[in-house]
PDB file of C-alpha atoms in Angstrom:
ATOM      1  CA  UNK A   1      -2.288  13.076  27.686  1.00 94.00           C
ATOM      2  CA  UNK A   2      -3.957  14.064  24.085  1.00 97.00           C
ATOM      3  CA  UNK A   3      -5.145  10.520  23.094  1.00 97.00           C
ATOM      4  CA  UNK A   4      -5.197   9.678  18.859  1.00 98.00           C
ATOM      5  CA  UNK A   5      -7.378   7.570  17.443  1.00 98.00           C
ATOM      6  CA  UNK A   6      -7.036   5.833  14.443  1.00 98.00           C
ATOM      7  CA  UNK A   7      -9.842   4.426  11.460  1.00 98.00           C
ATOM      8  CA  UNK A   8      -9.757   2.057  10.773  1.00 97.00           C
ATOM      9  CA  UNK A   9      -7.638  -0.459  12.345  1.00 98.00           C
ATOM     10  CA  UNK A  10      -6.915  -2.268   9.396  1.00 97.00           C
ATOM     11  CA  UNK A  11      -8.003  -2.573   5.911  1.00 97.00           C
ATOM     12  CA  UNK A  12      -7.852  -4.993   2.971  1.00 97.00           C
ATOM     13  CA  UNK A  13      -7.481  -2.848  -0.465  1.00 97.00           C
ATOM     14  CA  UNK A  14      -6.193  -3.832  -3.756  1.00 97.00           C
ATOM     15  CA  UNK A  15      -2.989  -2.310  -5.678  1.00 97.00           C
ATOM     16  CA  UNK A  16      -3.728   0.591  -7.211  1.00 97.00           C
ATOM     17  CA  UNK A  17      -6.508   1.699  -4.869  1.00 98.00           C
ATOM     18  CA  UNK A  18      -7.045   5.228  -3.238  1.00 98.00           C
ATOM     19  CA  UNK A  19      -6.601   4.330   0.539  1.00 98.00           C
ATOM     20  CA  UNK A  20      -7.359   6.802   3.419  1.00 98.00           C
ATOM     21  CA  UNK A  21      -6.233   6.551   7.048  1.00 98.00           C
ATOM     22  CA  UNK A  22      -7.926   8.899   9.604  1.00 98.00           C
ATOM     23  CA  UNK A  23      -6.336   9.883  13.076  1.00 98.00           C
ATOM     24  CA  UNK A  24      -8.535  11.957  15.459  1.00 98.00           C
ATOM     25  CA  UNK A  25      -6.894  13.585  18.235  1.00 98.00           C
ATOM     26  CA  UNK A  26      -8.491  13.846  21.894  1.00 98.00           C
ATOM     27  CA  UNK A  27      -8.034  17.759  21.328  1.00 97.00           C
ATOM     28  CA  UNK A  28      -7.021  20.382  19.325  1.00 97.00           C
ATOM     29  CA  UNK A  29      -2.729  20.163  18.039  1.00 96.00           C
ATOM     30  CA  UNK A  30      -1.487  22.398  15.515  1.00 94.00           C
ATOM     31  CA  UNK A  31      -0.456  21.281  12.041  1.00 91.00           C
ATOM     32  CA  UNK A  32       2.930  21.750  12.707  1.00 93.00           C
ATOM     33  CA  UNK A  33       2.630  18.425  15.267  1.00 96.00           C
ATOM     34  CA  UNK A  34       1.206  15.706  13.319  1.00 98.00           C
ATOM     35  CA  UNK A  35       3.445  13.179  11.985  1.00 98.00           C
ATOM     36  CA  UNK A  36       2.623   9.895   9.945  1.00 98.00           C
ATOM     37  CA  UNK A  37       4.623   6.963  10.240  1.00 98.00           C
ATOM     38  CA  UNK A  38       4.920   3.280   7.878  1.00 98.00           C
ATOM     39  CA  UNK A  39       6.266   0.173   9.467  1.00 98.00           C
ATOM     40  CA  UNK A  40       6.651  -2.848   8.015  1.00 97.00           C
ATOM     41  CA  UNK A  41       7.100  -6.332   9.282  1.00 95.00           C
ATOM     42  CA  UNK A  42      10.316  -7.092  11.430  1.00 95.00           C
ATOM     43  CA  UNK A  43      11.633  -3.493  10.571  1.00 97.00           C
ATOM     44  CA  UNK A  44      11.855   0.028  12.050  1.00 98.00           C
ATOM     45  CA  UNK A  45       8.814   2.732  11.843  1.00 98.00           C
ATOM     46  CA  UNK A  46       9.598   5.352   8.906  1.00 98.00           C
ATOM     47  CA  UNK A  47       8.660   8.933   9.030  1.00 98.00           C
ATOM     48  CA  UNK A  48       6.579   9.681   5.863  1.00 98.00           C
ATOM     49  CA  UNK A  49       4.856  12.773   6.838  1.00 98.00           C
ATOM     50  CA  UNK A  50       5.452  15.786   9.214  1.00 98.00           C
ATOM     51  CA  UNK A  51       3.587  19.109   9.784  1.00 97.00           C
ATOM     52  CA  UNK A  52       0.391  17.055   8.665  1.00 97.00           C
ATOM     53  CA  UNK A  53       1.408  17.384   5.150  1.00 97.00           C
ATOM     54  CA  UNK A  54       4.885  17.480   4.339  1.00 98.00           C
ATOM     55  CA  UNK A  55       6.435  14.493   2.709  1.00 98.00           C
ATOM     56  CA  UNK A  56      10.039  13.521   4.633  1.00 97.00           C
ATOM     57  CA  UNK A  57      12.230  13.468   1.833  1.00 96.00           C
ATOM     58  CA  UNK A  58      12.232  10.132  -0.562  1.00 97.00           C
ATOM     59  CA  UNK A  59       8.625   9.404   0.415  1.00 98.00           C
ATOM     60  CA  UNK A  60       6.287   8.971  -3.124  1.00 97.00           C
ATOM     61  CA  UNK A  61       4.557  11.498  -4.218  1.00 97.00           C
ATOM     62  CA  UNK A  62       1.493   9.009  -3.913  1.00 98.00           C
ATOM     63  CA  UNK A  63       1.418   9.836  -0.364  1.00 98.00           C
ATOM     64  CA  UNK A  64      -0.295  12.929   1.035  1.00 98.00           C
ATOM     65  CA  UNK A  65      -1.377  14.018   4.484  1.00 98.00           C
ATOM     66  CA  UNK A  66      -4.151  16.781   5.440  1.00 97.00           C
ATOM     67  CA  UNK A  67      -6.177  18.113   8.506  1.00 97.00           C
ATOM     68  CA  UNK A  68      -6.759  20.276  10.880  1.00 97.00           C
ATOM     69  CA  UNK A  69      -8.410  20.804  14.400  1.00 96.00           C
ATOM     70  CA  UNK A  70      -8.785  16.975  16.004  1.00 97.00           C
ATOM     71  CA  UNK A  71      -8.942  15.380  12.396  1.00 98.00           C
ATOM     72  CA  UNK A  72      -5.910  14.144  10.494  1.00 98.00           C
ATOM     73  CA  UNK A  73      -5.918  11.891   7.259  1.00 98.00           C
ATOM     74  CA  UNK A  74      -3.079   9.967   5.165  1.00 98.00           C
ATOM     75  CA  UNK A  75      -4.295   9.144   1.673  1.00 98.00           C
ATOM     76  CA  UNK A  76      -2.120   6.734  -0.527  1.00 98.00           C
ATOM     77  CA  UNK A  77      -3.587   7.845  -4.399  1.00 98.00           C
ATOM     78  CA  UNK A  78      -2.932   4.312  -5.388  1.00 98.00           C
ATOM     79  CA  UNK A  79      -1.621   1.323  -3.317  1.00 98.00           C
ATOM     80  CA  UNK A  80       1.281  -0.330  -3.914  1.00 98.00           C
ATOM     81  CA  UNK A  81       3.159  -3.444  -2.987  1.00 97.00           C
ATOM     82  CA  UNK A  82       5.843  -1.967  -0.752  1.00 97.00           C
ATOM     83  CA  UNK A  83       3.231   0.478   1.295  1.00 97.00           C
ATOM     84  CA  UNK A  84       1.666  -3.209   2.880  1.00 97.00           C
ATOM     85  CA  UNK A  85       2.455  -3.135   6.844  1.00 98.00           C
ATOM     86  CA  UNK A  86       1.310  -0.802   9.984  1.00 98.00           C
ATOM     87  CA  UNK A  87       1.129   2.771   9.392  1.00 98.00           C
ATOM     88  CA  UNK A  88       1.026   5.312  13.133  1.00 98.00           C
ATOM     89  CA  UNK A  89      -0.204   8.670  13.699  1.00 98.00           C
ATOM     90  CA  UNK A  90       1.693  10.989  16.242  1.00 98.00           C
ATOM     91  CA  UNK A  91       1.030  14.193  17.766  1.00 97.00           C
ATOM     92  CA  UNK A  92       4.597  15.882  18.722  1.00 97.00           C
ATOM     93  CA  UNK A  93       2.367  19.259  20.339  1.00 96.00           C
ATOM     94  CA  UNK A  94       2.820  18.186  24.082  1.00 94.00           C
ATOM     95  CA  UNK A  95       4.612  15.312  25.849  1.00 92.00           C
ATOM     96  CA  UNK A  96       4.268  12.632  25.867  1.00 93.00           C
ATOM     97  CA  UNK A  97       4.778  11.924  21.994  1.00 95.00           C
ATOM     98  CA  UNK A  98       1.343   9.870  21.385  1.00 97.00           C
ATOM     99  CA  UNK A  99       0.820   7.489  18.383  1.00 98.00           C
ATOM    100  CA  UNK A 100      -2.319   6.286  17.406  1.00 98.00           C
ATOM    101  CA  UNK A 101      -3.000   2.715  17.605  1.00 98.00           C
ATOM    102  CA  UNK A 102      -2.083   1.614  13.981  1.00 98.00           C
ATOM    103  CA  UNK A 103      -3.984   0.400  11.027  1.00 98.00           C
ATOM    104  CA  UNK A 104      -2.642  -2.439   8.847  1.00 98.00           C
ATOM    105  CA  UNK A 105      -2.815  -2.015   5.538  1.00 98.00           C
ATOM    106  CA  UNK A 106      -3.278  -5.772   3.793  1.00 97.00           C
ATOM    107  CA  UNK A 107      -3.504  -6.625  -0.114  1.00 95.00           C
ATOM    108  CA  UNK A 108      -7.907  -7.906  -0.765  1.00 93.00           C
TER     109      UNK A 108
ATOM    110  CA  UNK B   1      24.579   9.235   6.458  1.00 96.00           C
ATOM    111  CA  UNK B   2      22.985   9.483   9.529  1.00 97.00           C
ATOM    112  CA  UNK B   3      23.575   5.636  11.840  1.00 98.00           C
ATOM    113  CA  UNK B   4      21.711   5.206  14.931  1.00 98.00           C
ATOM    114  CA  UNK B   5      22.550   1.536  16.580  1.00 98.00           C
ATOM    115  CA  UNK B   6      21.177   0.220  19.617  1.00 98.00           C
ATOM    116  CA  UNK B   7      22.833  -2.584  22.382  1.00 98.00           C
ATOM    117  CA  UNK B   8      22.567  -3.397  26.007  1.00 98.00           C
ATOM    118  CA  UNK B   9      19.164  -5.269  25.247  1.00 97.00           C
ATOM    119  CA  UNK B  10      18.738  -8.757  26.392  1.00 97.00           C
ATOM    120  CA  UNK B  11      16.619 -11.181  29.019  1.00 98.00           C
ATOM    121  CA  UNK B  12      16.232  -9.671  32.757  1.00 98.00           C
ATOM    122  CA  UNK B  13      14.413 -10.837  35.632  1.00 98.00           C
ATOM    123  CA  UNK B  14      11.296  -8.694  37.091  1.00 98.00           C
ATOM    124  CA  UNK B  15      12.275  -6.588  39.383  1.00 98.00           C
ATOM    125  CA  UNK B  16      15.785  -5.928  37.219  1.00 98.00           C
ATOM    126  CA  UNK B  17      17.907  -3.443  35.482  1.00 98.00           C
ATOM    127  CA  UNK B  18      18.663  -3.053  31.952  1.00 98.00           C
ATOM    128  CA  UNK B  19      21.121  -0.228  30.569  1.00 98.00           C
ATOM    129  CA  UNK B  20      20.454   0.335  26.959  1.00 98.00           C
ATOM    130  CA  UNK B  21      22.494   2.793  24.600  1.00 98.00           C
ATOM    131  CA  UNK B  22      22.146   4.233  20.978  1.00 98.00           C
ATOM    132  CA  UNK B  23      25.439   4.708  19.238  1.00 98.00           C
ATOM    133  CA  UNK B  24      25.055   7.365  16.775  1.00 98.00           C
ATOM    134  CA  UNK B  25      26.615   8.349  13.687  1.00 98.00           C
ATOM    135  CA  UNK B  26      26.926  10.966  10.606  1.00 98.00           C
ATOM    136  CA  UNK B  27      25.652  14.053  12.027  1.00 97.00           C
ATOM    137  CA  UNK B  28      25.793  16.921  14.696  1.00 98.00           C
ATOM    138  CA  UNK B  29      24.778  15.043  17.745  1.00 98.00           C
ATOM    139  CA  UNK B  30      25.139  17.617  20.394  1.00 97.00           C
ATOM    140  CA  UNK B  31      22.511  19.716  17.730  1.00 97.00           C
ATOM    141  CA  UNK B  32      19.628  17.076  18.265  1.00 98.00           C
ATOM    142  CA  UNK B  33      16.702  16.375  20.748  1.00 98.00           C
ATOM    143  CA  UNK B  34      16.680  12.336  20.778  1.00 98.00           C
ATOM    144  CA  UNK B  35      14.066   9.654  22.029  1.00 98.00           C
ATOM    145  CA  UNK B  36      13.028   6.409  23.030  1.00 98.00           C
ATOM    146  CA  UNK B  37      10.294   4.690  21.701  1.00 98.00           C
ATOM    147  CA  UNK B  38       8.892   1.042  22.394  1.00 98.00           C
ATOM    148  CA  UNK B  39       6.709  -1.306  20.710  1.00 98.00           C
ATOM    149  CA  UNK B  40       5.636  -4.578  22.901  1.00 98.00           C
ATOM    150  CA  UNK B  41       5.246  -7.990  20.663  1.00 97.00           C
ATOM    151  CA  UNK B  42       2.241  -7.236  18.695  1.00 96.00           C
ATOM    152  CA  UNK B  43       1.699  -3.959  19.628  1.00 97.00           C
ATOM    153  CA  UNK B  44       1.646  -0.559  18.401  1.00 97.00           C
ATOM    154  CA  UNK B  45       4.216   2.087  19.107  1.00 98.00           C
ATOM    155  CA  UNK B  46       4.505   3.534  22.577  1.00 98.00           C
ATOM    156  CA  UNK B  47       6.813   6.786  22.903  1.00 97.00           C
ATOM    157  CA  UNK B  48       9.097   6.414  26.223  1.00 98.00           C
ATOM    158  CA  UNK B  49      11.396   9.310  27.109  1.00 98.00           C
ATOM    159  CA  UNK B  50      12.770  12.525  25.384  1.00 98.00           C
ATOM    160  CA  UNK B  51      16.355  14.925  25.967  1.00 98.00           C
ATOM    161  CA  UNK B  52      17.263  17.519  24.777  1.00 98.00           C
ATOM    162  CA  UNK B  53      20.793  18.845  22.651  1.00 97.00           C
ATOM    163  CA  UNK B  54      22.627  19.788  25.923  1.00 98.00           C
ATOM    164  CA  UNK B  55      21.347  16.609  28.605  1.00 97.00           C
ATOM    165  CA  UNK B  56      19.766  19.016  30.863  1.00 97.00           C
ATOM    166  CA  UNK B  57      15.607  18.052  30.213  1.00 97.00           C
ATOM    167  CA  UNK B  58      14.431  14.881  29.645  1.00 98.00           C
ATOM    168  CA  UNK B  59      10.301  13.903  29.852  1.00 97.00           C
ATOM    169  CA  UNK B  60       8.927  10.554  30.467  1.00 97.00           C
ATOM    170  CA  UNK B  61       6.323   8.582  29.649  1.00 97.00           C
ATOM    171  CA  UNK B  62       4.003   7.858  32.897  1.00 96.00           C
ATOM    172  CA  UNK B  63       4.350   4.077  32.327  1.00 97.00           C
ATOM    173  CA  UNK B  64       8.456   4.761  33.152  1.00 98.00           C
ATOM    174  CA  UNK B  65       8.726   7.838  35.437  1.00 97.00           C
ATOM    175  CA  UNK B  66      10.475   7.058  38.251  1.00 98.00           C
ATOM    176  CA  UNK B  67      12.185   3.997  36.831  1.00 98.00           C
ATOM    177  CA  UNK B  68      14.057   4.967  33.699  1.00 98.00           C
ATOM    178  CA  UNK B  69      16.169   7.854  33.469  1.00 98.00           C
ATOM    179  CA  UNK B  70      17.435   8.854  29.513  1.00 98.00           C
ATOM    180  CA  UNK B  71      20.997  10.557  29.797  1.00 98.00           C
ATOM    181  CA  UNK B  72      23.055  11.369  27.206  1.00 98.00           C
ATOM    182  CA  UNK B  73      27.457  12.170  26.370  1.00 98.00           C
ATOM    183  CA  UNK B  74      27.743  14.188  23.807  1.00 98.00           C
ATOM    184  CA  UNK B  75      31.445  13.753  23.441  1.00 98.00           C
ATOM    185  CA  UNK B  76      30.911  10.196  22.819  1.00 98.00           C
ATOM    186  CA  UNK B  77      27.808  10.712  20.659  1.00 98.00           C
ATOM    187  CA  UNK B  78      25.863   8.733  22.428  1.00 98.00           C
ATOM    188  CA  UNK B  79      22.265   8.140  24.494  1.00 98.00           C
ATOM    189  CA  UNK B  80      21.174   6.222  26.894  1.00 98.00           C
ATOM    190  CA  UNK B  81      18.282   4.714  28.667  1.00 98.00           C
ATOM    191  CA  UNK B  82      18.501   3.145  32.378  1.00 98.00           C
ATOM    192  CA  UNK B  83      15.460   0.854  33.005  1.00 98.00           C
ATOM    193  CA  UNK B  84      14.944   0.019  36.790  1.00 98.00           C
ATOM    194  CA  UNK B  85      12.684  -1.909  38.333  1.00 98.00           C
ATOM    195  CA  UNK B  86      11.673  -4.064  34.987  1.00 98.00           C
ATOM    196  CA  UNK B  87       7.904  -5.526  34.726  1.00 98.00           C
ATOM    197  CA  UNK B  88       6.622  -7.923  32.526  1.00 98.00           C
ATOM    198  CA  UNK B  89       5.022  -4.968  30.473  1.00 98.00           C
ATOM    199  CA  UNK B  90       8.398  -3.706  29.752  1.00 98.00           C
ATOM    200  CA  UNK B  91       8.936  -6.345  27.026  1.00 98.00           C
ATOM    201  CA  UNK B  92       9.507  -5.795  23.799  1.00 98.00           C
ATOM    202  CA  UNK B  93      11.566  -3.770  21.419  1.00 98.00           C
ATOM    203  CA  UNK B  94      13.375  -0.672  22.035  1.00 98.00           C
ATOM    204  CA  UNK B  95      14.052   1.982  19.489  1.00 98.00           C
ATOM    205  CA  UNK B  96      16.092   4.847  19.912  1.00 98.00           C
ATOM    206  CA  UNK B  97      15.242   7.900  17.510  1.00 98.00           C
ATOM    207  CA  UNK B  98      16.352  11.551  16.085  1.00 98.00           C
ATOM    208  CA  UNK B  99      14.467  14.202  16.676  1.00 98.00           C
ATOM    209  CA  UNK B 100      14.411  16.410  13.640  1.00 95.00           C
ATOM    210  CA  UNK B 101      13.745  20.332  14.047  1.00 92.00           C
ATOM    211  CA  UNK B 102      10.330  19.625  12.507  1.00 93.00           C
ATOM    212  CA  UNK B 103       9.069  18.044  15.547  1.00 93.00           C
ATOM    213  CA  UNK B 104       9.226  14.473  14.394  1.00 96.00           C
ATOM    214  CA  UNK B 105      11.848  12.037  14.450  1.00 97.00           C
ATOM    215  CA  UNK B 106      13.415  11.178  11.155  1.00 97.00           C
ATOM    216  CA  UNK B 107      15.810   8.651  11.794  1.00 98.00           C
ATOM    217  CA  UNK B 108      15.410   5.538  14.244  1.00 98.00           C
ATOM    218  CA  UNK B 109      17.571   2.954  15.132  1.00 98.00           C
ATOM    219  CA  UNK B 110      16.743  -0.370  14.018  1.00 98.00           C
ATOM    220  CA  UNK B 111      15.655  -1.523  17.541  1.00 98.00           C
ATOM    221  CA  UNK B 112      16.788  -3.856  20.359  1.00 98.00           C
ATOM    222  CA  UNK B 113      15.080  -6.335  22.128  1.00 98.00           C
ATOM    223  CA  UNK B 114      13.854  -6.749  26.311  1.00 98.00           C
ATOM    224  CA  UNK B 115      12.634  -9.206  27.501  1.00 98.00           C
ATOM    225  CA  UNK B 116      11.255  -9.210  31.436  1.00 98.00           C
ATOM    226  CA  UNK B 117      10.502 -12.782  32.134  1.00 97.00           C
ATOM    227  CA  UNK B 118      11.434 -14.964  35.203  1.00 95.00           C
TER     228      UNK B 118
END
């Protein structure tokens, strides 16, 4: 199974701050399978990225994914109030569907 | 707009059965791969099973292979997710999801709860 590892596993950052999530994969996956997920508390995970960089439609422009290879990063340009919660990495390349562990994203 | 809503969740013994199913809504079903994806209290996500548009492939996570079984009707728009044999580590909250034809899944359920506990 391709493992993915996220860094950090959670952060403290203040609104309006330029946050970056990092998931590395256990081996190479194309761009096309790399999807980026945001859950908050007591509700459903929510696509926000596919094909590493492709905003799902409705997701702020604020959000942007990149990578290649083994190494995949979400950046949020500047933090707001509704991005606070859990946000996953997932490779779709080869069954089964792995997320990464999660990093929680909490207001300093 | 696209509904996805999950039932047959509830409190079983170890050793159990549980039949969970997604009612879906507001688009093509029978033109979508769909999925099953846990999260334990606490925990992170853990992707379960997969089928695809026609019923005839499904893949499993190790954890679940040879105790659940994901079927699907597409006349009544619907999926479903047998869980045999129930441990402890089964617990927690079961989402069903869309696949989209980008490889991800865009729409998910808003989850149902299991709980394996004697």
């Amino acid at each position: 199974d391709i493992q993915m590892t996220q860094s950090p596993s959670s952060l403290s950052a203040s609104f309006g701050d330029r946050v970056n999530i990092i998931c590395r994969a256990s081996q190479t996956i194309t761009t096309r399978h790399v999807n980026w997920f945001h859950q908050k508390a007591g509700e459903a995970p929510k696509l926000l990225v596919y094909y590493t960089s492709t905003l799902h439609k409705g997701v702020p422009s604020r959000f942007s994914g990149s990578g290649s290879g083994t190494e995949f990063t979400l950046t949020i340009s500047a933090l707001q109030p509704e991005d606070l919660g859990v946000f996953y990495c997932q490779q779709s390349f080869t069954p089964p569907w792995t997320f990464g562990q999660g990093t929680n994203v909490e207001v300093k | 707009e696209v509904q996805l809503v999950e039932s047959g969740g509830g409190l079983v013994h170890p050793g159990g059965s549980l039949r969970l199913s997604c009612a879906t809504s507001g688009f093509t079903f029978n033109l979508y791969w769909m999925h099953w994806v846990r999260q334990a209290p606490g925990k992170g996500l853990e992707w379960v099973s997969r089928i695809n548009n026609e019923g005839t492939a499904a893949t499993y996570a190790k954890s679940v292979e040879g105790r659940f079984t994901i079927s699907r009707d597409n006349a009544r728009n619907t999926v479903e997710l047998q869980m045999n044999g129930l441990r402890g580590e089964d617990t927690g909250i079961y989402y069903c999801a869309r696949e989209s034809v980008y490889r991800s899944t865009d729409h998910w359920g808003q989850g149902i709860p299991v709980i394996v506990s004697s």
